[in-house]
mmCIF file of C-alpha atoms and ligand atoms in Angstrom:
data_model
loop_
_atom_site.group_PDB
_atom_site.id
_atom_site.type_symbol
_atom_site.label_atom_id
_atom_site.label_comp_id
_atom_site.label_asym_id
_atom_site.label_seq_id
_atom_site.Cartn_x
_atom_site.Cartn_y
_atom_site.Cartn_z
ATOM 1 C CA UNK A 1 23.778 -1.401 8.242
ATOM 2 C CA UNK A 2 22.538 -1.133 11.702
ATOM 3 C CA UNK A 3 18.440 -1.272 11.921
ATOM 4 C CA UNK A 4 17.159 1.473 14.210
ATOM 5 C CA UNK A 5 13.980 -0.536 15.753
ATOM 6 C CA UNK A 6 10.657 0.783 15.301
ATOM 7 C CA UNK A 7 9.858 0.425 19.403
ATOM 8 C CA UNK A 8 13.023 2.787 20.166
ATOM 9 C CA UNK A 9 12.894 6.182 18.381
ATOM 10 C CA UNK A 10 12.082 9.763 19.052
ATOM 11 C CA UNK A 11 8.739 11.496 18.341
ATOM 12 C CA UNK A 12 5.026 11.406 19.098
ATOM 13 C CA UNK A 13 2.629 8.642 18.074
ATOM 14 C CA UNK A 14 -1.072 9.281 18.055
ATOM 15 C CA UNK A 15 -2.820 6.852 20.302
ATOM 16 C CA UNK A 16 -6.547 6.293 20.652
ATOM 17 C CA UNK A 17 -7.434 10.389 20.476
ATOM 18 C CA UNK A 18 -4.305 11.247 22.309
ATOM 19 C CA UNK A 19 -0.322 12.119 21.592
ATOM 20 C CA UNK A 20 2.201 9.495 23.299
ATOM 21 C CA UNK A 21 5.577 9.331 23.359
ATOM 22 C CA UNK A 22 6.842 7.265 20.676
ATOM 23 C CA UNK A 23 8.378 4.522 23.630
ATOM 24 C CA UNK A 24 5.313 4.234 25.161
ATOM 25 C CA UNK A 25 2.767 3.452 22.341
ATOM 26 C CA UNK A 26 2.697 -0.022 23.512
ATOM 27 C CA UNK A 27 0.169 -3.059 23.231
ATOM 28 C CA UNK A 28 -0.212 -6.080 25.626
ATOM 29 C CA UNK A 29 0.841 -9.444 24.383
ATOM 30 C CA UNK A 30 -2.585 -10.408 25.159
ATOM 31 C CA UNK A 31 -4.080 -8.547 21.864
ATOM 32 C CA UNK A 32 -6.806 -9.988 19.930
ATOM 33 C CA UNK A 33 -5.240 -8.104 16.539
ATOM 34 C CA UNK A 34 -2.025 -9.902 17.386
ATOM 35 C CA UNK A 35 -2.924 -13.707 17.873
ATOM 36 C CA UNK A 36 -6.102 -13.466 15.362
ATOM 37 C CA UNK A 37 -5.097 -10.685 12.586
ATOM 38 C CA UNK A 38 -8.473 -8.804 13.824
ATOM 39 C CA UNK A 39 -6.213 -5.833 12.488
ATOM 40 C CA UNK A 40 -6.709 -3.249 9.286
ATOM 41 C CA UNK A 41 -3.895 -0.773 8.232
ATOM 42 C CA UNK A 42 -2.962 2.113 5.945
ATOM 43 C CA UNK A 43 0.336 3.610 4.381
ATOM 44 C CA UNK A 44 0.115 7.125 3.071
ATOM 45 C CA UNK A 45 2.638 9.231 2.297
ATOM 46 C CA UNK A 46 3.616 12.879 3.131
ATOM 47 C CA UNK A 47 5.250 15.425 0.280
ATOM 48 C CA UNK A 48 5.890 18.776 0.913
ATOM 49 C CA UNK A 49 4.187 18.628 4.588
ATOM 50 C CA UNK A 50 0.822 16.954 2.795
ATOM 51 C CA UNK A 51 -0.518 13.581 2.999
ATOM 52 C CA UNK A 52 -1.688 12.515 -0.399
ATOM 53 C CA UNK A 53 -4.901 11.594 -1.033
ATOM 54 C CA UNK A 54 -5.832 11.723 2.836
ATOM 55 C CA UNK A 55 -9.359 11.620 2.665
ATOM 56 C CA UNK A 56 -9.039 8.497 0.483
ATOM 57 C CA UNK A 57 -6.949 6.354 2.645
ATOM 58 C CA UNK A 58 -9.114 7.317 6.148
ATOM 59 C CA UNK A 59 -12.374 6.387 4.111
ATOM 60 C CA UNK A 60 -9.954 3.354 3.102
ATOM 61 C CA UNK A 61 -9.287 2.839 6.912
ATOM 62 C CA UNK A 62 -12.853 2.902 7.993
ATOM 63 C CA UNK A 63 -13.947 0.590 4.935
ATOM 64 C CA UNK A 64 -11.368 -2.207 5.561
ATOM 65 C CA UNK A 65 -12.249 -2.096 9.257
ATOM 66 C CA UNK A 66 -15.826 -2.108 8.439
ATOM 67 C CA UNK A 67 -15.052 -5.282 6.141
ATOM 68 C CA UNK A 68 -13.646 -6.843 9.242
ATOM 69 C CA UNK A 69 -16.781 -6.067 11.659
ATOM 70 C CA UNK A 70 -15.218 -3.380 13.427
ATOM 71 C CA UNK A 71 -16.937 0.256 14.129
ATOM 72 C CA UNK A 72 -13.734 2.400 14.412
ATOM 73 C CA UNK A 73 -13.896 4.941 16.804
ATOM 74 C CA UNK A 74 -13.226 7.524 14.967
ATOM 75 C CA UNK A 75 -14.814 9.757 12.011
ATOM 76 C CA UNK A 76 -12.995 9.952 8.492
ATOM 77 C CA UNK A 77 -12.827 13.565 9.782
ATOM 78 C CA UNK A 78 -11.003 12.854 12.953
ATOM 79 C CA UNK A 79 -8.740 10.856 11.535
ATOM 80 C CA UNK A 80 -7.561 13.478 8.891
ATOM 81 C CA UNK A 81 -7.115 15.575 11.570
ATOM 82 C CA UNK A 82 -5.499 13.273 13.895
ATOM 83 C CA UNK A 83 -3.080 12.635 11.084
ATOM 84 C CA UNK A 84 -2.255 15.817 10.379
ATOM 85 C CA UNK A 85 -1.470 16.729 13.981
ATOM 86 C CA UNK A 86 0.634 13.603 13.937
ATOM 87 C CA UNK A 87 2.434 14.513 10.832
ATOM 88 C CA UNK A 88 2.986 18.194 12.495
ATOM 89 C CA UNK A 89 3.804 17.275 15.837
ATOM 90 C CA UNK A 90 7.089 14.979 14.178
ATOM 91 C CA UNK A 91 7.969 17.758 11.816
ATOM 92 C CA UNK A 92 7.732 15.289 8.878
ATOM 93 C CA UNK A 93 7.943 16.726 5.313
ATOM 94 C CA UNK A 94 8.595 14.043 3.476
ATOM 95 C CA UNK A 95 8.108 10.673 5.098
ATOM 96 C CA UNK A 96 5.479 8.028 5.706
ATOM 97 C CA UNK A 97 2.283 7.882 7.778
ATOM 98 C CA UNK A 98 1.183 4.338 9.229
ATOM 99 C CA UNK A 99 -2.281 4.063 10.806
ATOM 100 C CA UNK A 100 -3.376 0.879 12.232
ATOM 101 C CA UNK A 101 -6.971 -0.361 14.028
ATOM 102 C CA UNK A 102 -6.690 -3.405 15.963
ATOM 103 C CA UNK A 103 -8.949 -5.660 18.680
ATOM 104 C CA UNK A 104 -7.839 -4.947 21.996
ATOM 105 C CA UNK A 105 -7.188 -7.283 25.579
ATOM 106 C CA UNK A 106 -10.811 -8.144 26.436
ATOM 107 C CA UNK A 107 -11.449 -10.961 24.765
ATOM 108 C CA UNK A 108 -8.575 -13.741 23.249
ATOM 109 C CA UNK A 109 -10.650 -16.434 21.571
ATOM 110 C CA UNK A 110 -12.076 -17.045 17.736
ATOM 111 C CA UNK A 111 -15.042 -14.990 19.447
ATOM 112 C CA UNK A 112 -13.955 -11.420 19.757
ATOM 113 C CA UNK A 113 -17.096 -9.159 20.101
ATOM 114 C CA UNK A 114 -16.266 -6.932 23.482
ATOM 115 C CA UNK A 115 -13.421 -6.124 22.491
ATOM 116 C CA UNK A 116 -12.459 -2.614 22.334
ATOM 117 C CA UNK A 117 -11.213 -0.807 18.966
ATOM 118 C CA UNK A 118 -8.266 0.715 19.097
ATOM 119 C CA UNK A 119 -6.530 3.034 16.565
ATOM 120 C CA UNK A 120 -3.291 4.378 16.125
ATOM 121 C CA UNK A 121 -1.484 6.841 13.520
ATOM 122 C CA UNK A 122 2.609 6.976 13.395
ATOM 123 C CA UNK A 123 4.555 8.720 10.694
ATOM 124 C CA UNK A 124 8.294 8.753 10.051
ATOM 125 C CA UNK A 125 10.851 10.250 7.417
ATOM 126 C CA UNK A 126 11.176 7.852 4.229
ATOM 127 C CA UNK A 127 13.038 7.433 1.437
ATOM 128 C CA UNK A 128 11.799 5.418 -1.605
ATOM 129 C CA UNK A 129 11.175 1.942 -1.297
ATOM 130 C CA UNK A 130 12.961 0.729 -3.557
ATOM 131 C CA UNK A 131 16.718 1.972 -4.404
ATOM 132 C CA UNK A 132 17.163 4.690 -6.812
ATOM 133 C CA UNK A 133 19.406 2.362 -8.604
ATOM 134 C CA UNK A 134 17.242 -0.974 -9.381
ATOM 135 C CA UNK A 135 14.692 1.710 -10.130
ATOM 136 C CA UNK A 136 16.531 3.242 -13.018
ATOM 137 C CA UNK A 137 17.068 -0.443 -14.521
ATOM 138 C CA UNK A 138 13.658 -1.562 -13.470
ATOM 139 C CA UNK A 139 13.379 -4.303 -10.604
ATOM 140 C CA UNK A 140 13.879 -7.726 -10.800
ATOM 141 C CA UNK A 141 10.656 -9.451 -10.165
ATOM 142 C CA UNK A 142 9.794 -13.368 -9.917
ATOM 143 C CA UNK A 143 6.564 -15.018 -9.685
ATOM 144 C CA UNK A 144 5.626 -16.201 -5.860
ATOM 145 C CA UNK A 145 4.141 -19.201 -5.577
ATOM 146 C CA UNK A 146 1.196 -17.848 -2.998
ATOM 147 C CA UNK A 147 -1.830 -16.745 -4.887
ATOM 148 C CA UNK A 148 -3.792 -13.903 -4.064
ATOM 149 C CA UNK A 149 -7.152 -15.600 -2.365
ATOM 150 C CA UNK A 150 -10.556 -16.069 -3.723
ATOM 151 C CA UNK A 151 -13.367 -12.868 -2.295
ATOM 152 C CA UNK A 152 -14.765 -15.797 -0.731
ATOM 153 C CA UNK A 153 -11.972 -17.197 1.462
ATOM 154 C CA UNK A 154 -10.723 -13.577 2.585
ATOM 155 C CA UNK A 155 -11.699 -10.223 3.145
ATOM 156 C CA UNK A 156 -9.651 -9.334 -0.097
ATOM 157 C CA UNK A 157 -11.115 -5.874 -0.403
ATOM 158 C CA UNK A 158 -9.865 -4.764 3.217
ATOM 159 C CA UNK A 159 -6.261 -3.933 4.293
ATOM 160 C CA UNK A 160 -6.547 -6.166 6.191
ATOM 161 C CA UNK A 161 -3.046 -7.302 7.957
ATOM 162 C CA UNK A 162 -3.957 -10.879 7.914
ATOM 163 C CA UNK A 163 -3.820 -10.635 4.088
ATOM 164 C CA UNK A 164 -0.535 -9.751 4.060
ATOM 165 C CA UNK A 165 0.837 -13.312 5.711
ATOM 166 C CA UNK A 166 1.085 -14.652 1.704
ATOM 167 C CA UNK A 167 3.196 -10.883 1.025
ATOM 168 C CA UNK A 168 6.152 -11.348 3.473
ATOM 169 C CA UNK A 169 6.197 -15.051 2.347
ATOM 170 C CA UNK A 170 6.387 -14.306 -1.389
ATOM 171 C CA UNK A 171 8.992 -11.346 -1.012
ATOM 172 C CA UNK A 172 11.111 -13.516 1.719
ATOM 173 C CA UNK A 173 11.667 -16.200 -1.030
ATOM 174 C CA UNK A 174 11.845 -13.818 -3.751
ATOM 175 C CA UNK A 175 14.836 -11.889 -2.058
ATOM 176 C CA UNK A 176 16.379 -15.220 -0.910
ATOM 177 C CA UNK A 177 16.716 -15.708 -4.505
ATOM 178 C CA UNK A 178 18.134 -12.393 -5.336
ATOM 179 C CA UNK A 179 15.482 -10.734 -6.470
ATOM 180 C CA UNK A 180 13.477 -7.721 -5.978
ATOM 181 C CA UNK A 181 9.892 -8.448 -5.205
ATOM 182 C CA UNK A 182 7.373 -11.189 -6.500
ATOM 183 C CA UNK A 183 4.744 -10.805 -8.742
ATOM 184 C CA UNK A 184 1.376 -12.690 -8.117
ATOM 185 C CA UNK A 185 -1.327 -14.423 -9.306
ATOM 186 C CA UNK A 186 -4.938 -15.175 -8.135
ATOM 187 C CA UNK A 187 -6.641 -18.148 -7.357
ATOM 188 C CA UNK A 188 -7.676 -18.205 -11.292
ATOM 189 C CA UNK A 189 -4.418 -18.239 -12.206
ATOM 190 C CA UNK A 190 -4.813 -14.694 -13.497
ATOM 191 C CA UNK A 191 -2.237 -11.969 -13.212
ATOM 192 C CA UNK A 192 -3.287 -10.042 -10.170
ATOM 193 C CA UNK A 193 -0.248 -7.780 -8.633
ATOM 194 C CA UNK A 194 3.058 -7.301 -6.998
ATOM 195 C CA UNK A 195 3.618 -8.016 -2.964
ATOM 196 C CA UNK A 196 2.540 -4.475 -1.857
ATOM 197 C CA UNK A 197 1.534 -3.165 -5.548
ATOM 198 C CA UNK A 198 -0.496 -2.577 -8.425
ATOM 199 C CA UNK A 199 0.806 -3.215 -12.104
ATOM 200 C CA UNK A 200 0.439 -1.924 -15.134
ATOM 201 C CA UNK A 201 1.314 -3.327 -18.861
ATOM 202 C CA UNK A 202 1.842 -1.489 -21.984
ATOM 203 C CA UNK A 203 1.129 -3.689 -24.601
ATOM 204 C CA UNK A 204 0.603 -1.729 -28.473
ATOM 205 C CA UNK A 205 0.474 1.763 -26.900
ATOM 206 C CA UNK A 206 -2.330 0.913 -24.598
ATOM 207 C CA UNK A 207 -1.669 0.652 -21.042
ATOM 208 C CA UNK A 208 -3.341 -2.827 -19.266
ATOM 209 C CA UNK A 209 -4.170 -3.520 -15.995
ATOM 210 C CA UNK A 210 -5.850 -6.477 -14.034
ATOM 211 C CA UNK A 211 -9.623 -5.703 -12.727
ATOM 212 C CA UNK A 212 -8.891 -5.542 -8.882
ATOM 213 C CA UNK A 213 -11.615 -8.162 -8.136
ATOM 214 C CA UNK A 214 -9.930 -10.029 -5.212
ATOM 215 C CA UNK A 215 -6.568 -7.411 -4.169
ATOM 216 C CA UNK A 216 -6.200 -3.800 -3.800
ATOM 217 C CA UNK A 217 -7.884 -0.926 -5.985
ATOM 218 C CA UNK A 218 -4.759 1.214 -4.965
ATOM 219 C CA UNK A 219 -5.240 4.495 -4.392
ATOM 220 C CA UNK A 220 -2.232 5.136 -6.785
ATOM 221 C CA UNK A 221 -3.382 2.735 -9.350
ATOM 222 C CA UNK A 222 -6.287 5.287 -9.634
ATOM 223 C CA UNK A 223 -4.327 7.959 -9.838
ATOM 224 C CA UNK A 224 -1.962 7.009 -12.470
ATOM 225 C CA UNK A 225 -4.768 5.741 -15.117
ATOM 226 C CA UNK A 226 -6.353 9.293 -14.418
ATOM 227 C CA UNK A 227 -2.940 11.009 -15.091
ATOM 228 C CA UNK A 228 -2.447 8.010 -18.230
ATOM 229 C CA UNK A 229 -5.772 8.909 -19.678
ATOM 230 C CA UNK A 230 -5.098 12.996 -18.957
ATOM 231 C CA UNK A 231 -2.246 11.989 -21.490
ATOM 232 C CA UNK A 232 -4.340 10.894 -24.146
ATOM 233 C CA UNK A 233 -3.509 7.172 -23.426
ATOM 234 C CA UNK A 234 -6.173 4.415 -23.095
ATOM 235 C CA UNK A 235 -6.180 2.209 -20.524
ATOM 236 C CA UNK A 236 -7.746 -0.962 -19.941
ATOM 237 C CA UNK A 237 -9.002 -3.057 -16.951
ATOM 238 C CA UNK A 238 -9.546 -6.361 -17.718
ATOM 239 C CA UNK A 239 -8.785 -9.859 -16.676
ATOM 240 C CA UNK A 240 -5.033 -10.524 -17.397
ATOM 241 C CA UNK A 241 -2.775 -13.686 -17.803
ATOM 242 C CA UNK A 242 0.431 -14.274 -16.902
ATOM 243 C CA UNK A 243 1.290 -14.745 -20.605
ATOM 244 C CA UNK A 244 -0.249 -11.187 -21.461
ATOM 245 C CA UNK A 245 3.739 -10.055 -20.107
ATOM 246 C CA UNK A 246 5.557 -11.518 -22.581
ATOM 247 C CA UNK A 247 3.800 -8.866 -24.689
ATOM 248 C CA UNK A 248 4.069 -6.047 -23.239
ATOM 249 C CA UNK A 249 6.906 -3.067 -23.487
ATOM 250 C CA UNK A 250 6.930 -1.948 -20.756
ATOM 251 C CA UNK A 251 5.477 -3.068 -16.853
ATOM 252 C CA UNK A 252 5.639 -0.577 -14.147
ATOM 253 C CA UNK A 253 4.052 -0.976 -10.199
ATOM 254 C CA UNK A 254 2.150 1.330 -8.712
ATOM 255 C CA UNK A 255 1.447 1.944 -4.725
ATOM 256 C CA UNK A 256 1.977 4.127 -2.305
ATOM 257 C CA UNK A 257 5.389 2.876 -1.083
ATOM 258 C CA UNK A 258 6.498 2.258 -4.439
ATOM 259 C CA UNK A 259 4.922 5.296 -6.459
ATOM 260 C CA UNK A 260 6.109 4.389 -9.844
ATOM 261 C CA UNK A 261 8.358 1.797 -10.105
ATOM 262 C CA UNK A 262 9.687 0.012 -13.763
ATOM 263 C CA UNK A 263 9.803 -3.553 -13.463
ATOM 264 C CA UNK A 264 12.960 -4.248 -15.467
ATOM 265 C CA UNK A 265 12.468 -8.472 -15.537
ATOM 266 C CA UNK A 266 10.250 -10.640 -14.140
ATOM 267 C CA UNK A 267 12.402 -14.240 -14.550
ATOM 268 C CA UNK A 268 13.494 -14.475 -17.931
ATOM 269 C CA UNK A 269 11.017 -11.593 -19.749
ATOM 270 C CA UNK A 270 13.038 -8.141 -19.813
ATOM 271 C CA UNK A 271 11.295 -5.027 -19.980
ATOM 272 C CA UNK A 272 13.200 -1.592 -20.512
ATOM 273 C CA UNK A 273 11.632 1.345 -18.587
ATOM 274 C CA UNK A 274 10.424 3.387 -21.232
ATOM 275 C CA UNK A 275 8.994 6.827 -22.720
ATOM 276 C CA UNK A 276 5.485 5.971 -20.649
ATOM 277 C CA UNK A 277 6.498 5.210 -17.284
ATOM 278 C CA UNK A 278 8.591 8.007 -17.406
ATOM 279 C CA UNK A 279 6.146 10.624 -18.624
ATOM 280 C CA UNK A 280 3.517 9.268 -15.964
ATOM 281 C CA UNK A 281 6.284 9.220 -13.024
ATOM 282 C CA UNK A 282 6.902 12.824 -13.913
ATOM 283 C CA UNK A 283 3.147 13.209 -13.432
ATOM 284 C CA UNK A 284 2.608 11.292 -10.453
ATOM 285 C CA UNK A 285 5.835 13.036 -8.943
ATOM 286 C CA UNK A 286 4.382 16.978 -10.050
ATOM 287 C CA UNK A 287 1.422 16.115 -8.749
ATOM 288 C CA UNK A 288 2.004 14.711 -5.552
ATOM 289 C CA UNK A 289 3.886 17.879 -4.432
ATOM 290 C CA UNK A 290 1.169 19.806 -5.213
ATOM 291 C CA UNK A 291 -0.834 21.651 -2.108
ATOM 292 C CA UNK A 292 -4.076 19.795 -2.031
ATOM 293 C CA UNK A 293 -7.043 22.514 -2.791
ATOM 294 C CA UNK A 294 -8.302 23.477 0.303
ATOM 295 C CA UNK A 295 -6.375 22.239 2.566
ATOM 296 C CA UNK A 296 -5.440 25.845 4.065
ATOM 297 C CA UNK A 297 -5.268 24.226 7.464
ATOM 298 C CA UNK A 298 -2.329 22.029 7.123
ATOM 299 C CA UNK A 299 0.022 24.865 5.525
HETATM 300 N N1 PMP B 301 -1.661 -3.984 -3.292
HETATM 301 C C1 PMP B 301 -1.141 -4.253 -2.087
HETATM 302 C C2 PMP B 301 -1.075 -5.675 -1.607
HETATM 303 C C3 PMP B 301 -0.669 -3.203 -1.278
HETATM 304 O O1 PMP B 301 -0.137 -3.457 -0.068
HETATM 305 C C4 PMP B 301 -0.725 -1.874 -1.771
HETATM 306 C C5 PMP B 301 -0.202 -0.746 -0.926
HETATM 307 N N2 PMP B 301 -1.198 -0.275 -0.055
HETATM 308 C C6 PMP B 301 -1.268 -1.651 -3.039
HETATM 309 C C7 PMP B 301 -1.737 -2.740 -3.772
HETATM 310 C C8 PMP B 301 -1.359 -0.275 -3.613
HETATM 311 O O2 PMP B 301 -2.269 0.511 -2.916
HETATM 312 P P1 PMP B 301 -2.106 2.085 -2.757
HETATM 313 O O3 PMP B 301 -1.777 2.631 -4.099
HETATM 314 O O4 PMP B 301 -3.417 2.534 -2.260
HETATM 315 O O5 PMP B 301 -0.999 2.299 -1.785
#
């Protein structure tokens, strides 16, 4: 398979208030984001011509950049409308939208405060993250041996990209080993989440999840346990153990990339994708694809 690089491929980026062409929405080496991880991120995803959940993942945006001492440029407002023109102006109906604030040029040192804040929004066509194939079994999932940090060693509410250094690790050696993805725990010990996902448990026909105290309250892991309790079924927040998998029936991820995916193993537990995550998937998947209310203007 030949990998089309990101740096070389047609279509318009949106670029600190303006449209650039897709080649030229470059950076300097010198970039404080780059050598320091003074950099916050979002992945959102387009159905039908609509990003879901917009307003959630700007006000994300702004938060985690907030959380890193930056003031971003740019109202929750503006950037919902800079990603819709974005999303428009590459004639994406079903794809992916990547924004991205960073520290600029001015300053390269563990002291960053002139530097300028810089924002960009791309957005390409997607398919699912995972293949439709280990998604029918379920994935394969080991545990990584990174731990998701302590609220008082990182910024663990933020998206931030610096967070993400223990990610690529984990699902490197997870893949090296044939599998999947990795699931992690925290700095407890406690079962916390996948590389670039929620999880959910159903253990005697309630569904579990771990409190998001130190990682991610996904924006999809609040949509599902609205659509689980719309279903009638109860779900539960609450510290979880590792061991708390052994009982369950069924384990499914949630995230933007991945939507719904069954976990099908992680080492030697099995799982079989069952009744639940397939009733909720159908959810998540009918309502994803449905026009947001009110949002006449991006028709
Ligand atoms: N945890 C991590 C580490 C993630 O990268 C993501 C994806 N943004 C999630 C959880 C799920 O978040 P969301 O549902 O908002 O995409």
């Amino acid at each position: 398979m030949s990998i089309i690089p990101f740096d070389d491929r047609d279509g318009q980026i949106w670029f600190d208030g303006a449209m650039v062409a897709w080649r030229d929405a470059k950076l300097h080496v010198l970039t404080h984001g780059l050598h320091y991880a003074s950099c916050v991120f979002e992945g959102e995803r387009v159905y039908n011509g609509h990003v879901f959940r917009l307003r959630d993942h700007s006000e994300r945006l702004r938060r985690s950049a907030e959380i890193l001492g930056f003031d971003l440029p740019f109202t929750v407002e503006e950037l919902d409308a800079a990603t819709r023109q974005v999303v428009a102006a590459n004639g994406i109906v079903d794809g992916y939208v990547r924004p991205v604030a960073w520290r600029g040029t001015e300053m390269i040192g563990v002291s960053a405060q002139q530097t300028r804040i810089h924002v960009a929004i791309a957005t390409w066509q997607w398919p699912t993250y995972f293949s439709a194939e280990a998604r029918k079994a379920g994935i394969r999932m080991t545990w990584s041996r990174w731990r998701r940090p302590a609220p008082d060693t990182a910024p663990t509410q933020s998206k931030a990209a610096g967070l993400y250094m223990i990610c690529t690790l984990g699902k490197h050696e997870a893949e090296a080993q044939g599998f999947h993805d990795a699931m992690m725990m925290d700095w407890r010990g406690q079962l916390a989440e996948a590389t670039g996902a929620n999880v959910f448990l159903l253990i005697d026909d309630k569904l579990h999840t771990p409190t998001p105290d130190c990682f991610l309250d996904g924006i999809t892991r609040r949509t599902v346990i609205d659509l689980a309790r719309a279903r009638g079924v109860e779900v539960v927040e609450r510290a979880m153990m590792p061991d708390d998998l052994a009982k369950a029936r069924e384990v499914f991820l949630t995230g933007t990339a991945a939507e719904l995916t069954p976990v099908g193993s992680v080492d030697d537990l099995r799982f079989t994708p069952g009744q639940l995550t397939e009733l909720l998937s159908a959810d998540f998947n009918e309502l994803v694809r449905r026009p947001p209310a009110g949002d006449i203007a991006a028709e």
